[in-house]
């Protein structure tokens, strides 16, 4: 697989390590009343879709950036790659 | 029809005209006591033990494709009972005991071969871990022997003992482990279940559940609605896709694991060997091909095929262990999709929906578990209670803080 890095261009997927579903960006509020419930779901439960999947890849043997890759889990086709920083900001996670 | 040596001789002398199909191809009834979704090894074993042990015979097994076409026909056929943790080892020991008597039990030649599994270690720390694991196995009624380098050398002299990076210091030998002909396991269970009245419905995909007032009343399929008192999902690899139709999210990711077989060779490896310094394990089939595999491709996928970097990684590990593999030609490689759970251990449990049961999360250890998985799932379906060796395989164990994490790597499915 080739991941089209937003800054570095097309890179072999072997340069990256894989973390998992990009929902891991959405860390719940630890101060909330139901934090034990929301953290259980956050840490342990996954949508695990067959089809389009947004996921976190880390460019370990490159520029050490985290990426949000949109990839089809049935065909391995990659349709979108963003810096995780930008994706997190778009979700209102960071300043 | 009962199979026996006498029967083979009789049929040979009468032109093989007396053989009959091993199971029927029935139409689905309107309603069953139990519907099992998934005609793989575990689903068929569940149906078999439901009928044989618990007398529940009004059972349907619904299979999207054909039976034996999924992971039960894609694994590397290894059986073993060499787990460390108390939540796991009694279950796998029951499984191995069922394997040992399986062929007599279901009157089918599954070629169960207890040829021994050798887990190699390469460092002092790994030796300590192997000794601890071996003791845990023995405490749970399994068998284990710690071999030093000479002991391993006597078994497999062709390995690279003095490898500069990964010298082989010894191994943990589990003599009762071995291999089984995996297709015959599916066929044997299917025949045994069918003989006792279970309907095996092939080419029948479940498209939804009928759930009213928190109770599951049956399943929608490509062959119409089928009602049931109890619906039992047993579709490891696709668990998230099926249970999503019941509105459930699972502690599971789907990953692909690749396996390979070489051209046929003369007898070389009479047991199973696992490399301790990389992901590689190998056995030799009765046809002579070396059957081997390694690590996951590491990313979520439902494609039953892997990518080349893992092929390279597996072969490199193999070469580090057995340099003479370099002269062997690869015949085939394939992939199977696994339910990788959050702690590397499976689930056999009721769900929060009345009448809906779940079996899955087998990671890459599902094949060896087939008899015990069927045994314990049938027990749960028939009695309403977990079998005593499967009490830890609950869906809520993460919420309660009772993960069964053999490798201790935490909730990261691709690392188990």
Short mmCIF file of C-alpha atoms in Angstrom, two decimals:
data_model
loop_
_atom_site.label_atom_id
_atom_site.label_comp_id
_atom_site.label_asym_id
_atom_site.label_seq_id
_atom_site.Cartn_x
_atom_site.Cartn_y
_atom_site.Cartn_z
CA UNK A 1 0.00 0.00 0.00
CA UNK A 2 1.10 3.55 -0.73
CA UNK A 3 0.07 6.32 1.63
CA UNK A 4 0.01 9.75 0.07
CA UNK A 5 1.54 11.82 2.86
CA UNK A 6 0.20 15.41 2.82
CA UNK A 7 3.71 16.84 3.25
CA UNK A 8 6.08 14.19 1.92
CA UNK A 9 4.07 12.75 -0.94
CA UNK A 10 3.55 9.06 -1.71
CA UNK A 11 5.29 6.79 0.86
CA UNK A 12 5.34 3.03 1.27
CA UNK A 13 3.03 1.87 4.07
CA UNK A 14 5.98 -0.10 5.51
CA UNK A 15 7.41 3.20 6.81
CA UNK A 16 4.35 3.58 9.05
CA UNK A 17 2.99 1.83 12.09
CA UNK A 18 -0.74 1.39 12.55
CA UNK A 19 -2.66 2.35 15.67
CA UNK A 20 -6.35 1.91 14.84
CA UNK A 21 -9.68 3.68 14.44
CA UNK A 22 -9.35 7.48 14.24
CA UNK A 23 -12.10 7.73 16.85
CA UNK A 24 -9.17 7.47 19.29
CA UNK A 25 -8.77 11.22 18.66
CA UNK A 26 -12.09 11.75 20.45
CA UNK A 27 -10.87 11.20 23.99
CA UNK A 28 -13.84 11.61 26.34
CA UNK A 29 -13.97 14.09 29.20
CA UNK A 30 -12.42 12.41 32.28
CA UNK A 31 -14.30 14.83 34.56
CA UNK A 32 -17.74 13.87 33.24
CA UNK A 33 -20.25 12.07 35.47
CA UNK A 34 -20.33 9.02 33.21
CA UNK A 35 -16.58 8.97 32.51
CA UNK A 36 -16.16 5.27 33.40
CA UNK A 37 -18.83 4.37 30.85
CA UNK A 38 -17.51 6.63 28.09
CA UNK A 39 -13.90 5.57 28.66
CA UNK A 40 -14.86 1.89 28.48
CA UNK A 41 -16.48 2.49 25.11
CA UNK A 42 -13.57 4.69 23.97
CA UNK A 43 -10.86 2.21 24.94
CA UNK A 44 -12.53 -1.13 24.15
CA UNK A 45 -15.35 -0.83 21.61
CA UNK A 46 -14.88 -0.34 17.86
CA UNK A 47 -17.18 0.14 14.86
CA UNK A 48 -14.87 -2.12 12.81
CA UNK A 49 -16.66 -1.34 9.53
CA UNK A 50 -16.44 -3.29 6.29
CA UNK A 51 -15.84 -0.44 3.87
CA UNK A 52 -14.59 3.07 4.50
CA UNK A 53 -12.53 3.35 7.68
CA UNK A 54 -10.74 6.36 9.16
CA UNK A 55 -7.62 5.27 10.96
CA UNK A 56 -4.46 6.55 12.61
CA UNK A 57 -1.06 5.81 11.05
CA UNK A 58 2.26 7.00 12.49
CA UNK A 59 5.13 7.83 10.15
CA UNK A 60 7.71 6.18 12.36
CA UNK A 61 10.45 5.86 9.76
CA UNK A 62 9.78 9.27 8.30
CA UNK A 63 8.79 12.59 9.77
CA UNK A 64 7.11 11.08 12.86
CA UNK A 65 3.79 12.68 12.06
CA UNK A 66 0.44 11.11 12.85
CA UNK A 67 -1.93 10.79 9.90
CA UNK A 68 -5.65 10.14 9.58
CA UNK A 69 -6.00 7.83 6.59
CA UNK A 70 -9.37 7.02 5.03
CA UNK A 71 -9.08 3.53 3.61
CA UNK A 72 -11.53 0.91 2.41
CA UNK A 73 -11.19 -2.26 4.49
CA UNK A 74 -12.58 -4.41 1.66
CA UNK A 75 -10.33 -3.16 -1.16
CA UNK A 76 -7.44 -1.41 0.71
CA UNK A 77 -8.05 1.66 -1.48
CA UNK A 78 -6.93 4.89 0.23
CA UNK A 79 -9.16 7.87 -0.61
CA UNK A 80 -7.97 10.56 1.80
CA UNK A 81 -4.93 11.34 3.95
CA UNK A 82 -4.71 14.21 6.43
CA UNK A 83 -2.35 15.22 9.18
CA UNK A 84 -3.93 14.02 12.41
CA UNK A 85 -3.29 17.50 13.81
CA UNK A 86 -5.56 19.02 11.16
CA UNK A 87 -8.17 16.28 11.60
CA UNK A 88 -8.17 16.83 15.37
CA UNK A 89 -8.54 20.57 14.95
CA UNK A 90 -11.41 20.04 12.51
CA UNK A 91 -13.09 17.99 15.24
CA UNK A 92 -12.53 20.79 17.71
CA UNK A 93 -9.96 18.81 19.71
CA UNK A 94 -7.11 21.32 19.76
CA UNK A 95 -6.45 25.03 19.56
CA UNK B 1 -24.04 -44.66 7.46
CA UNK B 2 -21.33 -45.67 9.87
CA UNK B 3 -17.78 -45.55 8.48
CA UNK B 4 -15.35 -48.35 9.24
CA UNK B 5 -12.51 -50.32 7.70
CA UNK B 6 -14.94 -53.12 6.92
CA UNK B 7 -17.18 -50.67 5.10
CA UNK B 8 -14.28 -49.47 2.93
CA UNK B 9 -13.48 -53.06 1.96
CA UNK B 10 -17.12 -53.84 1.21
CA UNK B 11 -17.51 -50.74 -0.96
CA UNK B 12 -14.24 -51.46 -2.74
CA UNK B 13 -15.53 -54.90 -3.69
CA UNK B 14 -18.93 -53.61 -4.85
CA UNK B 15 -17.83 -50.74 -7.06
CA UNK B 16 -18.26 -47.95 -4.48
CA UNK B 17 -21.98 -47.79 -5.24
CA UNK B 18 -23.11 -47.69 -1.60
CA UNK B 19 -21.68 -44.33 -0.50
CA UNK B 20 -24.27 -41.66 0.20
CA UNK B 21 -23.95 -37.88 0.65
CA UNK B 22 -22.57 -36.98 4.07
CA UNK B 23 -25.29 -34.46 4.85
CA UNK B 24 -28.63 -33.37 3.43
CA UNK B 25 -29.33 -30.08 1.70
CA UNK B 26 -32.69 -29.23 3.32
CA UNK B 27 -35.06 -26.29 2.90
CA UNK B 28 -35.26 -24.04 5.93
CA UNK B 29 -38.22 -24.56 8.23
CA UNK B 30 -40.30 -21.62 9.52
CA UNK B 31 -39.06 -21.93 13.07
CA UNK B 32 -36.28 -23.62 15.05
CA UNK B 33 -35.40 -23.96 18.69
CA UNK B 34 -31.88 -22.75 17.94
CA UNK B 35 -30.45 -20.98 14.90
CA UNK B 36 -26.68 -20.93 14.64
CA UNK B 37 -25.33 -18.23 12.32
CA UNK B 38 -22.16 -19.43 10.63
CA UNK B 39 -21.36 -22.89 9.31
CA UNK B 40 -17.69 -22.85 10.20
CA UNK B 41 -15.95 -25.24 12.55
CA UNK B 42 -17.30 -23.62 15.70
CA UNK B 43 -20.89 -23.35 14.44
CA UNK B 44 -20.98 -26.95 13.25
CA UNK B 45 -19.35 -28.18 16.46
CA UNK B 46 -21.95 -26.26 18.45
CA UNK B 47 -24.77 -27.89 16.47
CA UNK B 48 -23.17 -31.30 16.88
CA UNK B 49 -22.81 -31.07 20.66
CA UNK B 50 -26.26 -29.48 21.05
CA UNK B 51 -27.74 -32.53 19.34
CA UNK B 52 -25.46 -35.18 20.79
CA UNK B 53 -24.87 -34.03 24.36
CA UNK B 54 -28.00 -31.97 25.10
CA UNK B 55 -30.58 -33.63 22.83
CA UNK B 56 -31.50 -30.32 21.17
CA UNK B 57 -32.06 -31.36 17.54
CA UNK B 58 -34.48 -28.74 16.17
CA UNK B 59 -31.48 -26.68 15.11
CA UNK B 60 -30.46 -24.86 11.91
CA UNK B 61 -26.96 -23.81 10.92
CA UNK B 62 -27.14 -20.89 8.48
CA UNK B 63 -24.09 -20.44 6.28
CA UNK B 64 -23.60 -17.54 3.86
CA UNK B 65 -21.36 -19.56 1.53
CA UNK B 66 -20.58 -23.25 1.79
CA UNK B 67 -19.52 -25.03 4.94
CA UNK B 68 -15.82 -25.25 5.52
CA UNK B 69 -15.15 -22.32 3.16
CA UNK B 70 -14.10 -19.81 5.78
CA UNK B 71 -11.43 -19.82 8.45
CA UNK B 72 -11.83 -23.52 9.26
CA UNK B 73 -10.34 -24.17 5.83
CA UNK B 74 -7.77 -21.36 5.99
CA UNK B 75 -5.84 -21.94 9.21
CA UNK B 76 -2.55 -23.78 9.67
CA UNK B 77 -4.28 -26.75 11.37
CA UNK B 78 -2.41 -26.62 14.68
CA UNK B 79 -3.93 -27.85 17.94
CA UNK B 80 -2.36 -27.19 21.34
CA UNK B 81 -3.04 -26.55 24.99
CA UNK B 82 -0.14 -24.34 26.01
CA UNK B 83 -1.66 -21.19 27.48
CA UNK B 84 -0.50 -19.42 30.61
CA UNK B 85 -3.51 -17.81 32.24
CA UNK B 86 -6.17 -19.51 34.36
CA UNK B 87 -9.00 -18.01 32.30
CA UNK B 88 -7.65 -19.74 29.19
CA UNK B 89 -5.70 -22.91 29.93
CA UNK B 90 -8.52 -25.10 31.36
CA UNK B 91 -10.59 -24.27 28.27
CA UNK B 92 -7.83 -25.20 25.83
CA UNK B 93 -7.02 -28.33 27.83
CA UNK B 94 -10.66 -29.42 27.50
CA UNK B 95 -10.36 -28.71 23.79
CA UNK B 96 -7.26 -30.87 23.43
CA UNK B 97 -8.92 -33.70 25.34
CA UNK B 98 -11.89 -33.49 22.96
CA UNK B 99 -9.49 -33.52 19.99
CA UNK B 100 -7.87 -36.68 21.37
CA UNK B 101 -11.16 -38.55 21.21
CA UNK B 102 -12.78 -36.69 18.33
CA UNK B 103 -12.47 -39.21 15.53
CA UNK B 104 -14.01 -42.02 17.56
CA UNK B 105 -16.67 -39.64 18.81
CA UNK B 106 -17.92 -38.42 15.43
CA UNK B 107 -16.85 -41.47 13.39
CA UNK B 108 -14.81 -39.52 10.88
CA UNK B 109 -11.15 -39.51 9.95
CA UNK B 110 -9.89 -36.04 10.86
CA UNK B 111 -6.23 -37.15 10.82
CA UNK B 112 -5.60 -35.90 14.35
CA UNK B 113 -1.85 -36.17 14.73
CA UNK B 114 -0.26 -35.39 18.10
CA UNK B 115 3.18 -34.78 16.68
CA UNK B 116 4.34 -32.30 19.31
CA UNK B 117 4.84 -28.54 19.32
CA UNK B 118 8.19 -27.00 20.13
CA UNK B 119 8.29 -23.32 21.17
CA UNK B 120 11.89 -22.17 20.86
CA UNK B 121 13.58 -19.68 23.15
CA UNK B 122 16.65 -17.61 22.41
CA UNK B 123 17.45 -15.71 25.61
CA UNK B 124 17.59 -16.31 29.37
CA UNK B 125 14.45 -14.25 29.87
CA UNK B 126 12.58 -16.34 27.33
CA UNK B 127 13.78 -19.50 29.08
CA UNK B 128 12.32 -18.21 32.35
CA UNK B 129 9.03 -17.39 30.60
CA UNK B 130 8.94 -20.83 28.99
CA UNK B 131 9.55 -22.53 32.34
CA UNK B 132 6.77 -20.51 33.95
CA UNK B 133 4.38 -21.28 31.11
CA UNK B 134 5.26 -24.96 31.24
CA UNK B 135 4.52 -25.06 34.97
CA UNK B 136 1.17 -23.31 34.42
CA UNK B 137 0.32 -25.86 31.75
CA UNK B 138 1.19 -28.80 34.00
CA UNK B 139 -0.85 -27.32 36.86
CA UNK B 140 -3.85 -27.30 34.55
CA UNK B 141 -3.41 -30.91 33.48
CA UNK B 142 -1.54 -30.31 30.24
CA UNK B 143 1.98 -31.50 29.46
CA UNK B 144 5.22 -29.59 29.00
CA UNK B 145 8.91 -30.40 28.86
CA UNK B 146 11.75 -27.91 28.93
CA UNK B 147 14.49 -28.87 26.47
CA UNK B 148 18.00 -27.47 26.46
CA UNK B 149 19.91 -26.82 23.26
CA UNK B 150 21.09 -30.43 22.96
CA UNK B 151 17.55 -31.68 23.41
CA UNK B 152 16.34 -29.44 20.58
CA UNK B 153 19.35 -30.33 18.42
CA UNK B 154 18.49 -34.01 18.71
CA UNK B 155 15.02 -33.30 17.31
CA UNK B 156 15.78 -30.77 14.57
CA UNK B 157 19.52 -30.71 13.78
CA UNK B 158 19.05 -28.55 10.68
CA UNK B 159 18.13 -25.36 12.52
CA UNK B 160 20.53 -22.43 12.87
CA UNK B 161 21.55 -22.95 16.50
CA UNK B 162 24.49 -20.54 16.43
CA UNK B 163 22.70 -17.72 14.63
CA UNK B 164 24.58 -14.54 15.58
CA UNK B 165 21.45 -12.61 16.56
CA UNK B 166 19.03 -15.35 17.61
CA UNK B 167 20.96 -18.40 18.87
CA UNK B 168 18.61 -21.23 19.87
CA UNK B 169 19.01 -21.92 23.60
CA UNK B 170 16.30 -24.52 23.94
CA UNK B 171 12.56 -24.98 23.71
CA UNK B 172 9.35 -25.81 25.51
CA UNK B 173 8.00 -29.07 24.11
CA UNK B 174 4.26 -29.78 24.26
CA UNK B 175 4.05 -33.38 23.09
CA UNK B 176 0.25 -33.66 22.95
CA UNK B 177 -0.04 -30.72 20.57
CA UNK B 178 -0.08 -31.38 16.85
CA UNK B 179 -2.07 -30.96 13.68
CA UNK B 180 -5.47 -32.00 12.31
CA UNK B 181 -6.89 -32.09 8.81
CA UNK B 182 -9.02 -28.97 9.12
CA UNK B 183 -11.52 -29.63 6.29
CA UNK B 184 -12.35 -33.01 7.78
CA UNK B 185 -13.19 -31.30 11.08
CA UNK B 186 -15.89 -29.22 9.37
CA UNK B 187 -17.16 -32.22 7.41
CA UNK B 188 -17.12 -34.58 10.39
CA UNK B 189 -19.08 -32.17 12.59
CA UNK B 190 -21.47 -31.37 9.74
CA UNK B 191 -22.17 -35.06 9.11
CA UNK B 192 -22.54 -35.80 12.82
CA UNK B 193 -24.95 -32.88 13.33
CA UNK B 194 -26.95 -33.69 10.19
CA UNK B 195 -27.32 -37.35 11.21
CA UNK B 196 -28.96 -36.17 14.44
CA UNK B 197 -31.49 -33.95 12.67
CA UNK B 198 -29.73 -30.56 12.43
CA UNK B 199 -30.54 -28.64 9.21
CA UNK B 200 -27.46 -27.19 7.54
CA UNK B 201 -28.66 -24.39 5.24
CA UNK B 202 -25.93 -23.23 2.86
CA UNK B 203 -25.97 -20.11 0.65
CA UNK B 204 -28.18 -18.45 3.23
CA UNK B 205 -26.91 -15.08 4.43
CA UNK B 206 -28.32 -13.45 7.54
CA UNK B 207 -29.30 -9.88 6.66
CA UNK B 208 -30.85 -8.80 9.94
CA UNK B 209 -32.34 -9.73 13.30
CA UNK B 210 -35.96 -9.43 14.35
CA UNK B 211 -35.78 -7.91 17.82
CA UNK B 212 -38.92 -6.86 19.70
CA UNK B 213 -39.09 -5.64 23.30
CA UNK B 214 -35.48 -6.64 23.91
CA UNK B 215 -36.04 -10.20 22.68
CA UNK B 216 -34.63 -11.76 19.54
CA UNK B 217 -37.38 -13.61 17.65
CA UNK B 218 -35.43 -14.80 14.63
CA UNK B 219 -33.35 -13.71 11.68
CA UNK B 220 -34.00 -12.17 8.28
CA UNK B 221 -32.07 -14.04 5.60
CA UNK B 222 -31.66 -14.12 1.85
CA UNK B 223 -34.09 -17.06 2.01
CA UNK B 224 -36.69 -15.15 4.04
CA UNK B 225 -37.49 -14.83 7.73
CA UNK B 226 -36.69 -17.77 10.01
CA UNK B 227 -37.96 -17.73 13.58
CA UNK B 228 -36.08 -19.13 16.56
CA UNK B 229 -36.22 -19.29 20.34
CA UNK B 230 -32.48 -18.73 20.47
CA UNK B 231 -30.16 -17.17 17.89
CA UNK B 232 -26.45 -17.90 18.24
CA UNK B 233 -23.91 -15.88 16.27
CA UNK B 234 -20.74 -17.80 15.50
CA UNK B 235 -19.03 -15.91 12.69
CA UNK B 236 -15.54 -15.00 13.93
CA UNK B 237 -13.88 -12.73 11.37
CA UNK B 238 -17.18 -11.03 10.58
CA UNK B 239 -18.58 -10.69 14.10
CA UNK B 240 -18.73 -6.90 14.01
CA UNK B 241 -20.60 -6.94 10.70
CA UNK B 242 -23.23 -9.39 11.93
CA UNK B 243 -23.71 -8.03 15.45
CA UNK B 244 -23.94 -4.48 14.10
CA UNK B 245 -27.29 -5.58 12.63
CA UNK B 246 -28.41 -6.10 16.23
CA UNK B 247 -27.11 -2.65 17.16
CA UNK B 248 -24.06 -3.93 19.04
CA UNK B 249 -20.50 -2.59 19.00
CA UNK B 250 -17.89 -5.17 19.96
CA UNK B 251 -14.42 -5.08 21.53
CA UNK B 252 -13.10 -6.49 18.26
CA UNK B 253 -11.17 -5.40 15.16
CA UNK B 254 -10.93 -7.53 12.00
CA UNK B 255 -7.42 -8.26 10.74
CA UNK B 256 -5.97 -10.52 8.08
CA UNK B 257 -3.49 -13.30 8.89
CA UNK B 258 -1.54 -14.85 6.05
CA UNK B 259 -0.41 -18.46 5.69
CA UNK B 260 1.75 -20.23 3.14
CA UNK B 261 2.51 -23.68 1.84
CA UNK B 262 5.59 -24.82 -0.04
CA UNK B 263 5.99 -27.44 -2.73
CA UNK B 264 5.93 -31.02 -1.46
CA UNK B 265 9.17 -32.18 0.15
CA UNK B 266 10.45 -35.41 1.62
CA UNK B 267 9.92 -35.72 5.39
CA UNK B 268 11.80 -32.92 7.13
CA UNK B 269 9.77 -31.58 10.06
CA UNK B 270 7.77 -34.17 11.99
CA UNK B 271 6.27 -31.76 14.51
CA UNK B 272 5.43 -28.09 14.79
CA UNK B 273 8.20 -25.54 15.41
CA UNK B 274 7.69 -21.93 16.48
CA UNK B 275 10.45 -19.31 16.30
CA UNK B 276 10.85 -17.29 19.47
CA UNK B 277 12.62 -14.26 18.02
CA UNK B 278 10.19 -13.37 15.26
CA UNK B 279 6.82 -14.36 13.95
CA UNK B 280 7.23 -17.71 12.26
CA UNK B 281 5.85 -21.19 12.82
CA UNK B 282 6.07 -24.22 10.59
CA UNK B 283 4.85 -27.78 10.24
CA UNK B 284 4.87 -30.25 7.37
CA UNK B 285 1.64 -31.57 5.95
CA UNK B 286 1.14 -35.26 5.21
CA UNK B 287 1.43 -34.37 1.52
CA UNK B 288 4.89 -32.97 2.21
CA UNK B 289 4.30 -29.24 1.89
CA UNK B 290 5.75 -27.01 4.57
CA UNK B 291 2.84 -25.09 6.10
CA UNK B 292 3.90 -21.86 7.74
CA UNK B 293 2.72 -18.45 8.80
CA UNK B 294 3.66 -15.39 10.76
CA UNK B 295 2.25 -12.10 11.90
CA UNK B 296 -0.85 -10.10 11.05
CA UNK B 297 -0.77 -7.45 8.35
CA UNK B 298 -1.52 -5.12 11.30
CA UNK B 299 -4.26 -2.91 9.81
CA UNK B 300 -8.06 -3.40 9.90
CA UNK B 301 -9.25 -5.36 6.89
CA UNK B 302 -11.97 -7.67 5.66
CA UNK B 303 -10.08 -8.59 2.49
CA UNK B 304 -9.06 -12.26 2.61
CA UNK B 305 -5.64 -11.44 1.26
CA UNK B 306 -2.54 -9.81 2.66
CA UNK B 307 0.26 -7.62 1.37
CA UNK B 308 3.85 -8.33 0.42
CA UNK B 309 5.76 -6.75 3.37
CA UNK B 310 4.40 -9.45 5.69
CA UNK B 311 5.32 -12.18 3.19
CA UNK B 312 8.89 -10.86 3.31
CA UNK B 313 8.86 -10.65 7.11
CA UNK B 314 7.62 -14.25 7.47
CA UNK B 315 10.17 -15.63 5.03
CA UNK B 316 13.02 -13.68 6.67
CA UNK B 317 12.09 -15.13 10.04
CA UNK B 318 11.92 -18.59 8.51
CA UNK B 319 15.36 -18.18 6.97
CA UNK B 320 16.80 -17.04 10.31
CA UNK B 321 15.52 -20.26 11.86
CA UNK B 322 16.00 -22.79 9.05
CA UNK B 323 18.51 -21.53 6.45
CA UNK B 324 17.82 -24.47 4.13
CA UNK B 325 14.33 -23.04 3.50
CA UNK B 326 16.02 -20.77 0.98
CA UNK B 327 15.99 -23.60 -1.55
CA UNK B 328 12.28 -24.31 -1.15
CA UNK B 329 9.76 -22.95 -3.62
CA UNK B 330 6.54 -21.41 -2.37
CA UNK B 331 3.40 -22.99 -3.72
CA UNK B 332 0.59 -20.88 -2.32
CA UNK B 333 -0.17 -18.07 0.10
CA UNK B 334 -3.56 -16.95 1.35
CA UNK B 335 -5.22 -14.88 4.05
CA UNK B 336 -8.04 -15.30 6.53
CA UNK B 337 -9.88 -12.58 8.44
CA UNK B 338 -9.68 -12.76 12.24
CA UNK B 339 -11.74 -11.26 15.04
CA UNK B 340 -8.88 -9.66 16.98
CA UNK B 341 -10.24 -8.91 20.44
CA UNK B 342 -9.02 -6.27 22.87
CA UNK B 343 -7.18 -8.75 25.09
CA UNK B 344 -6.45 -11.54 22.63
CA UNK B 345 -9.03 -13.85 24.21
CA UNK B 346 -12.44 -14.95 22.92
CA UNK B 347 -16.08 -14.53 23.97
CA UNK B 348 -18.76 -17.16 24.56
CA UNK B 349 -21.64 -15.31 26.14
CA UNK B 350 -25.24 -14.14 26.14
CA UNK B 351 -25.83 -10.61 24.90
CA UNK B 352 -28.02 -7.94 26.50
CA UNK B 353 -30.72 -8.97 24.00
CA UNK B 354 -32.81 -11.87 25.27
CA UNK B 355 -32.36 -14.96 23.11
CA UNK B 356 -29.30 -13.62 21.25
CA UNK B 357 -25.96 -15.28 21.96
CA UNK B 358 -22.45 -14.45 20.85
CA UNK B 359 -19.35 -16.53 20.13
CA UNK B 360 -16.33 -14.79 18.58
CA UNK B 361 -13.11 -12.89 19.15
CA UNK B 362 -10.97 -15.97 18.52
CA UNK B 363 -8.00 -13.99 17.21
CA UNK B 364 -5.68 -16.45 15.45
CA UNK B 365 -6.38 -19.26 17.90
CA UNK B 366 -9.79 -20.36 16.74
CA UNK B 367 -9.02 -23.65 15.08
CA UNK B 368 -7.52 -25.41 18.10
CA UNK B 369 -10.51 -24.23 20.14
CA UNK B 370 -13.12 -25.71 17.78
CA UNK B 371 -14.29 -28.69 19.92
CA UNK B 372 -14.32 -26.82 23.24
CA UNK B 373 -15.92 -23.76 21.67
CA UNK B 374 -18.73 -25.92 20.32
CA UNK B 375 -18.96 -27.84 23.61
CA UNK B 376 -19.15 -24.70 25.77
CA UNK B 377 -21.43 -22.75 23.40
CA UNK B 378 -23.82 -25.71 23.24
CA UNK B 379 -23.72 -25.86 27.06
CA UNK B 380 -24.58 -22.15 27.28
CA UNK B 381 -27.40 -22.44 24.72
CA UNK B 382 -28.90 -25.54 26.32
CA UNK B 383 -28.55 -24.70 30.01
CA UNK B 384 -28.40 -20.90 30.06
CA UNK B 385 -25.16 -20.99 32.06
CA UNK B 386 -21.52 -20.67 31.05
CA UNK B 387 -19.58 -23.93 31.06
CA UNK B 388 -17.14 -24.05 33.97
CA UNK B 389 -14.06 -23.66 31.73
CA UNK B 390 -15.57 -20.72 29.80
CA UNK B 391 -16.75 -18.54 32.68
CA UNK B 392 -14.15 -15.87 31.95
CA UNK B 393 -15.18 -15.41 28.30
CA UNK B 394 -17.76 -12.74 29.05
CA UNK B 395 -18.51 -9.69 26.93
CA UNK B 396 -18.46 -7.39 29.96
CA UNK B 397 -15.07 -8.47 31.25
CA UNK B 398 -13.37 -5.19 30.26
CA UNK B 399 -15.97 -3.20 32.15
CA UNK B 400 -15.35 -5.35 35.22
CA UNK B 401 -11.58 -5.20 34.84
CA UNK B 402 -11.05 -8.90 34.06
CA UNK B 403 -9.26 -8.87 30.72
CA UNK B 404 -7.47 -12.14 29.84
CA UNK B 405 -4.35 -10.70 28.27
CA UNK B 406 -1.82 -13.54 27.66
CA UNK B 407 0.81 -11.22 26.21
CA UNK B 408 0.16 -8.29 28.50
CA UNK B 409 0.09 -5.72 25.72
CA UNK B 410 -3.16 -3.97 26.61
CA UNK B 411 -6.16 -3.08 24.46
CA UNK B 412 -4.35 -3.02 21.11
CA UNK B 413 -5.87 -5.83 19.02
CA UNK B 414 -3.14 -6.16 16.41
CA UNK B 415 -0.47 -6.83 19.05
CA UNK B 416 -2.07 -9.95 20.54
#
